[in-house]
Short mmCIF file of C-alpha atoms in Angstrom, two decimals:
data_model
loop_
_atom_site.label_atom_id
_atom_site.label_comp_id
_atom_site.label_asym_id
_atom_site.label_seq_id
_atom_site.Cartn_x
_atom_site.Cartn_y
_atom_site.Cartn_z
CA UNK A 1 -0.02 -0.05 0.09
CA UNK A 2 1.36 3.37 -0.87
CA UNK A 3 1.48 6.24 1.48
CA UNK A 4 0.42 9.15 -0.58
CA UNK A 5 -1.19 11.33 2.46
CA UNK A 6 0.30 14.74 1.24
CA UNK A 7 1.49 15.88 4.68
CA UNK A 8 3.06 12.98 5.80
CA UNK A 9 7.13 13.45 7.03
CA UNK A 10 8.90 10.72 8.32
CA UNK A 11 10.11 11.64 11.70
CA UNK A 12 13.15 10.41 13.54
CA UNK A 13 13.10 11.80 17.16
CA UNK A 14 11.89 10.65 20.57
CA UNK A 15 10.58 11.37 23.83
CA UNK A 16 8.10 9.90 26.69
CA UNK A 17 4.77 9.03 25.59
CA UNK A 18 1.89 9.73 27.42
CA UNK A 19 -1.43 8.25 27.32
CA UNK A 20 -3.48 11.04 25.57
CA UNK A 21 -6.86 9.35 26.23
CA UNK A 22 -8.82 7.92 29.81
CA UNK A 23 -7.39 8.91 32.93
CA UNK A 24 -8.50 5.81 35.87
CA UNK A 25 -10.82 7.61 38.35
CA UNK A 26 -8.02 6.94 40.91
CA UNK A 27 -5.47 8.23 39.41
CA UNK A 28 -3.61 11.39 40.40
CA UNK A 29 -4.98 14.69 40.05
CA UNK A 30 -8.42 13.54 39.42
CA UNK A 31 -10.57 15.29 41.90
CA UNK A 32 -7.69 17.08 43.34
CA UNK A 33 -8.36 20.57 44.15
CA UNK A 34 -6.90 22.77 41.16
CA UNK A 35 -4.49 25.37 43.16
CA UNK A 36 -3.74 27.72 40.58
CA UNK A 37 -6.99 28.50 40.10
CA UNK A 38 -8.59 31.92 41.05
CA UNK A 39 -11.77 31.69 42.67
CA UNK A 40 -11.75 35.56 44.73
CA UNK A 41 -14.12 36.70 42.22
CA UNK A 42 -16.74 33.86 41.79
CA UNK A 43 -19.76 34.16 43.54
CA UNK A 44 -21.64 31.27 43.55
CA UNK A 45 -21.25 27.40 42.90
CA UNK A 46 -22.55 28.03 39.26
CA UNK A 47 -19.82 30.25 38.31
CA UNK A 48 -17.38 27.53 39.96
CA UNK A 49 -18.50 25.07 37.36
CA UNK A 50 -18.65 27.23 34.40
CA UNK A 51 -14.97 26.10 31.99
CA UNK A 52 -14.73 27.10 28.36
CA UNK A 53 -13.11 24.97 25.75
CA UNK A 54 -10.33 27.18 23.91
CA UNK A 55 -11.71 26.23 20.59
CA UNK A 56 -15.23 27.37 21.18
CA UNK A 57 -16.65 28.77 18.32
CA UNK A 58 -13.21 28.49 16.10
CA UNK A 59 -13.77 28.31 12.28
CA UNK A 60 -10.84 25.20 12.88
CA UNK A 61 -13.71 23.02 13.96
CA UNK A 62 -15.84 23.36 10.78
CA UNK A 63 -12.40 23.11 8.82
CA UNK A 64 -11.18 19.90 10.06
CA UNK A 65 -14.36 18.27 11.21
CA UNK A 66 -17.01 18.96 8.50
CA UNK A 67 -19.91 17.23 8.35
CA UNK A 68 -19.05 15.48 11.50
CA UNK A 69 -18.78 18.84 13.60
CA UNK A 70 -22.60 18.60 14.83
CA UNK A 71 -22.25 14.95 16.31
CA UNK A 72 -18.75 15.85 17.76
CA UNK A 73 -20.11 18.89 19.38
CA UNK A 74 -22.64 16.22 21.04
CA UNK A 75 -19.73 14.13 22.53
CA UNK A 76 -17.55 17.51 22.76
CA UNK A 77 -20.26 18.95 24.92
CA UNK A 78 -20.94 15.47 26.85
CA UNK A 79 -17.26 15.36 27.64
CA UNK A 80 -17.41 18.50 29.11
CA UNK A 81 -20.06 17.96 31.71
CA UNK A 82 -19.28 14.22 32.60
CA UNK A 83 -15.68 13.53 31.40
CA UNK A 84 -14.10 14.52 34.44
CA UNK A 85 -16.34 13.52 36.82
CA UNK A 86 -16.49 10.05 35.10
CA UNK A 87 -12.64 9.72 35.23
CA UNK A 88 -12.26 9.75 31.22
CA UNK A 89 -10.36 13.06 30.98
CA UNK A 90 -8.10 14.91 33.42
CA UNK A 91 -8.79 18.28 34.87
CA UNK A 92 -6.29 20.12 33.10
CA UNK A 93 -8.04 18.55 29.69
CA UNK A 94 -11.42 20.18 30.16
CA UNK A 95 -10.57 23.80 28.64
CA UNK A 96 -8.49 21.68 25.58
CA UNK A 97 -11.14 18.89 24.86
CA UNK A 98 -11.35 19.93 21.29
CA UNK A 99 -7.79 20.11 20.55
CA UNK A 100 -6.24 17.35 22.61
CA UNK A 101 -9.17 14.70 22.26
CA UNK A 102 -11.05 15.09 19.30
CA UNK A 103 -9.00 16.82 16.65
CA UNK A 104 -6.20 14.98 17.51
CA UNK A 105 -7.98 11.85 17.31
CA UNK A 106 -9.45 13.26 13.85
CA UNK A 107 -5.90 13.41 12.33
CA UNK A 108 -5.87 9.40 12.04
CA UNK A 109 -8.95 9.77 9.48
CA UNK A 110 -7.02 10.33 6.46
CA UNK A 111 -4.80 7.34 7.10
CA UNK A 112 -8.02 5.32 7.67
CA UNK A 113 -9.49 6.26 4.54
CA UNK A 114 -6.48 5.78 2.45
CA UNK A 115 -6.16 2.08 3.83
CA UNK A 116 -9.43 1.00 2.91
CA UNK A 117 -9.56 2.57 -0.19
CA UNK A 118 -11.21 0.59 -3.27
CA UNK A 119 -11.82 -2.04 -0.22
CA UNK A 120 -15.59 -4.08 -0.18
CA UNK A 121 -15.53 -3.70 3.69
CA UNK A 122 -14.46 -0.61 5.29
CA UNK A 123 -13.91 -2.52 8.57
CA UNK A 124 -12.12 -0.97 11.74
CA UNK A 125 -11.65 -1.90 14.88
CA UNK A 126 -10.70 0.72 17.59
CA UNK A 127 -8.75 -1.11 20.69
CA UNK A 128 -8.81 0.03 24.01
CA UNK A 129 -11.16 2.74 23.17
CA UNK A 130 -11.57 3.96 26.67
CA UNK A 131 -13.38 7.63 26.44
CA UNK A 132 -13.93 7.17 22.83
CA UNK A 133 -10.42 8.15 21.17
CA UNK A 134 -9.94 8.09 18.64
CA UNK A 135 -12.93 5.48 17.54
CA UNK A 136 -16.03 7.40 17.96
CA UNK A 137 -14.42 10.52 16.57
CA UNK A 138 -12.87 8.32 13.66
CA UNK A 139 -16.70 6.90 13.30
CA UNK A 140 -18.38 10.36 13.03
CA UNK A 141 -16.25 11.48 10.16
CA UNK A 142 -15.77 8.06 8.25
CA UNK A 143 -20.00 7.16 8.60
CA UNK A 144 -19.21 5.04 5.59
CA UNK A 145 -17.00 2.97 7.65
CA UNK A 146 -17.95 0.09 10.26
CA UNK A 147 -16.39 0.72 13.56
CA UNK A 148 -16.00 -1.95 15.79
CA UNK A 149 -14.70 -0.62 19.58
CA UNK A 150 -13.13 -3.05 21.71
CA UNK A 151 -12.95 -2.07 25.41
CA UNK A 152 -12.85 -4.34 28.69
CA UNK A 153 -14.06 -2.18 31.18
CA UNK A 154 -17.69 -1.83 32.01
CA UNK A 155 -18.06 1.63 32.86
CA UNK A 156 -16.05 2.77 29.94
CA UNK A 157 -18.24 0.41 27.72
CA UNK A 158 -21.37 2.19 29.19
CA UNK A 159 -19.91 5.53 28.41
CA UNK A 160 -19.44 4.55 24.57
CA UNK A 161 -22.56 2.99 24.21
CA UNK A 162 -24.26 6.13 25.66
CA UNK A 163 -22.38 8.56 23.26
CA UNK A 164 -22.94 6.22 20.24
CA UNK A 165 -26.86 6.85 21.02
CA UNK A 166 -26.37 10.38 21.83
CA UNK A 167 -24.58 11.22 18.79
CA UNK A 168 -26.76 8.91 16.55
CA UNK A 169 -24.18 6.86 15.30
CA UNK A 170 -25.23 3.84 13.46
CA UNK A 171 -21.85 2.57 12.43
CA UNK A 172 -20.40 1.56 15.49
CA UNK A 173 -20.67 -1.72 18.04
CA UNK A 174 -19.42 -1.63 21.18
CA UNK A 175 -17.64 -5.10 22.39
CA UNK A 176 -16.75 -5.39 26.06
CA UNK A 177 -13.46 -7.64 25.74
CA UNK A 178 -10.22 -7.62 25.61
CA UNK A 179 -8.57 -7.73 22.42
CA UNK A 180 -6.71 -10.96 22.98
CA UNK A 181 -10.28 -12.68 23.13
CA UNK A 182 -11.50 -10.69 20.04
CA UNK A 183 -8.58 -12.22 18.31
CA UNK A 184 -9.40 -15.64 19.61
CA UNK A 185 -12.98 -14.93 18.57
CA UNK A 186 -11.72 -14.34 15.01
CA UNK A 187 -9.43 -16.97 14.74
CA UNK A 188 -12.58 -19.61 15.98
CA UNK A 189 -14.72 -17.91 13.53
CA UNK A 190 -16.99 -16.80 16.51
CA UNK A 191 -19.04 -14.36 14.23
CA UNK A 192 -16.18 -11.95 14.11
CA UNK A 193 -13.90 -11.41 10.88
CA UNK A 194 -10.35 -9.72 10.42
CA UNK A 195 -10.40 -6.01 10.08
CA UNK A 196 -9.13 -3.84 7.26
CA UNK A 197 -7.89 -1.02 9.90
CA UNK A 198 -7.04 -1.47 13.32
CA UNK A 199 -6.89 1.94 15.65
CA UNK A 200 -5.75 3.15 19.00
CA UNK A 201 -4.49 5.89 20.74
CA UNK A 202 -1.24 5.65 23.01
CA UNK A 203 -2.76 2.31 24.80
CA UNK A 204 0.79 0.62 25.30
CA UNK A 205 4.11 0.55 23.78
CA UNK A 206 4.69 -1.03 20.39
CA UNK A 207 6.56 -4.12 22.20
CA UNK A 208 2.95 -5.12 23.59
CA UNK A 209 0.57 -3.26 21.02
CA UNK A 210 1.57 -5.74 18.05
CA UNK A 211 0.10 -8.40 19.90
CA UNK A 212 -2.83 -6.79 20.90
CA UNK A 213 -3.65 -5.34 17.40
CA UNK A 214 -1.56 -6.86 14.63
CA UNK A 215 -3.58 -10.18 14.75
CA UNK A 216 -6.81 -8.70 14.25
CA UNK A 217 -6.03 -7.43 10.66
CA UNK A 218 -6.76 -9.22 7.59
CA UNK A 219 -4.18 -9.88 4.94
CA UNK A 220 -2.94 -6.48 3.71
CA UNK A 221 -4.78 -4.54 6.76
CA UNK A 222 -3.09 -1.55 8.57
CA UNK A 223 -2.57 -0.58 11.98
CA UNK A 224 -3.03 2.97 12.71
CA UNK A 225 -1.81 3.85 15.85
CA UNK A 226 -1.56 7.74 17.89
CA UNK A 227 1.50 8.07 19.39
CA UNK A 228 3.94 10.13 21.33
CA UNK A 229 6.80 11.32 20.02
CA UNK A 230 8.69 8.20 21.22
CA UNK A 231 7.01 6.25 18.70
CA UNK A 232 10.13 5.94 16.56
CA UNK A 233 12.17 4.45 19.32
CA UNK A 234 9.10 1.86 20.34
CA UNK A 235 9.09 0.88 16.69
CA UNK A 236 12.83 0.04 16.69
CA UNK A 237 12.53 -1.69 20.04
CA UNK A 238 9.44 -3.80 19.06
CA UNK A 239 10.89 -4.85 15.38
CA UNK A 240 10.89 -8.24 16.09
CA UNK A 241 7.39 -8.69 17.47
CA UNK A 242 5.92 -6.48 14.59
CA UNK A 243 7.77 -8.79 12.35
CA UNK A 244 6.40 -12.06 14.44
CA UNK A 245 2.80 -10.83 14.41
CA UNK A 246 2.99 -10.25 10.23
CA UNK A 247 3.91 -6.38 10.62
CA UNK A 248 5.84 -5.04 7.66
CA UNK A 249 7.00 -1.46 6.79
CA UNK A 250 6.34 0.11 10.33
CA UNK A 251 6.95 3.89 10.04
CA UNK A 252 6.20 7.04 12.03
CA UNK A 253 4.66 10.20 10.37
CA UNK A 254 3.61 13.59 11.45
CA UNK A 255 -0.44 14.07 11.00
CA UNK A 256 -1.78 17.73 10.98
CA UNK A 257 -4.11 18.41 13.82
CA UNK A 258 -5.52 21.70 12.74
CA UNK A 259 -4.03 25.61 11.12
CA UNK A 260 -1.97 26.63 13.99
CA UNK A 261 -2.25 23.96 16.50
CA UNK A 262 0.73 21.33 17.00
CA UNK A 263 0.88 18.28 15.06
CA UNK A 264 0.58 14.57 16.34
CA UNK A 265 2.26 11.10 15.69
CA UNK A 266 0.98 8.24 13.58
CA UNK A 267 2.34 4.77 13.71
CA UNK A 268 1.50 2.84 10.56
CA UNK A 269 2.03 -0.94 10.09
CA UNK A 270 1.23 -2.68 7.27
CA UNK A 271 0.08 -6.59 7.60
CA UNK A 272 1.43 -9.30 5.38
#
């Protein structure tokens, strides 16, 4: 498969890869007071709860998200109301939900569309969907693709199903399972088949991620994984594991998030 997405450029840099999606409800910072917040002029509990996203009203949203913007606005507003209390995003993420979670997730859309070009069945598995990143965002942007969101935690599965209903997505199925369980069902032909594309966002290092994702792919399918700047180092370390799982041509590309916004990094791996 050729990679002709116009803004792809090979990267060599590396630094720490931080999970950009879900935050465990018991993790550091969740529910803790925000010391730097100045509440001296706040006069009511209602005022204290008002947080505005930095990109609200920006033309960037329509430019990047297009026809998916109404559905993703529903998702965004639900995240703003419920994301932090339910342990899906951290408190510092609330003013930057559009950029850090929704636009960042949408960066994979051109790569998914490229990988399924000419395919009769445009099937996508999103591994470790958590709060819906990138699976729900990509599903809204690609209504002609069929998405299966794989998530083992019950509370997150409940969240995902709520979002699917409220966003009106008819191209999404949520499966409560670990990736290994779905792989076993595919091998046993228990109602699931290999996917054209597998997506994920900072779920685990590539040494582990290879075994959780590549076996889900059909021959000539593609892994599209959002990663941090340490992605190239992860690929180098996981080279043997990637090959063992049938992966070829692992590479890191830079992906645009939006005009004037910091780009993100995507790992692409093809399946033999």
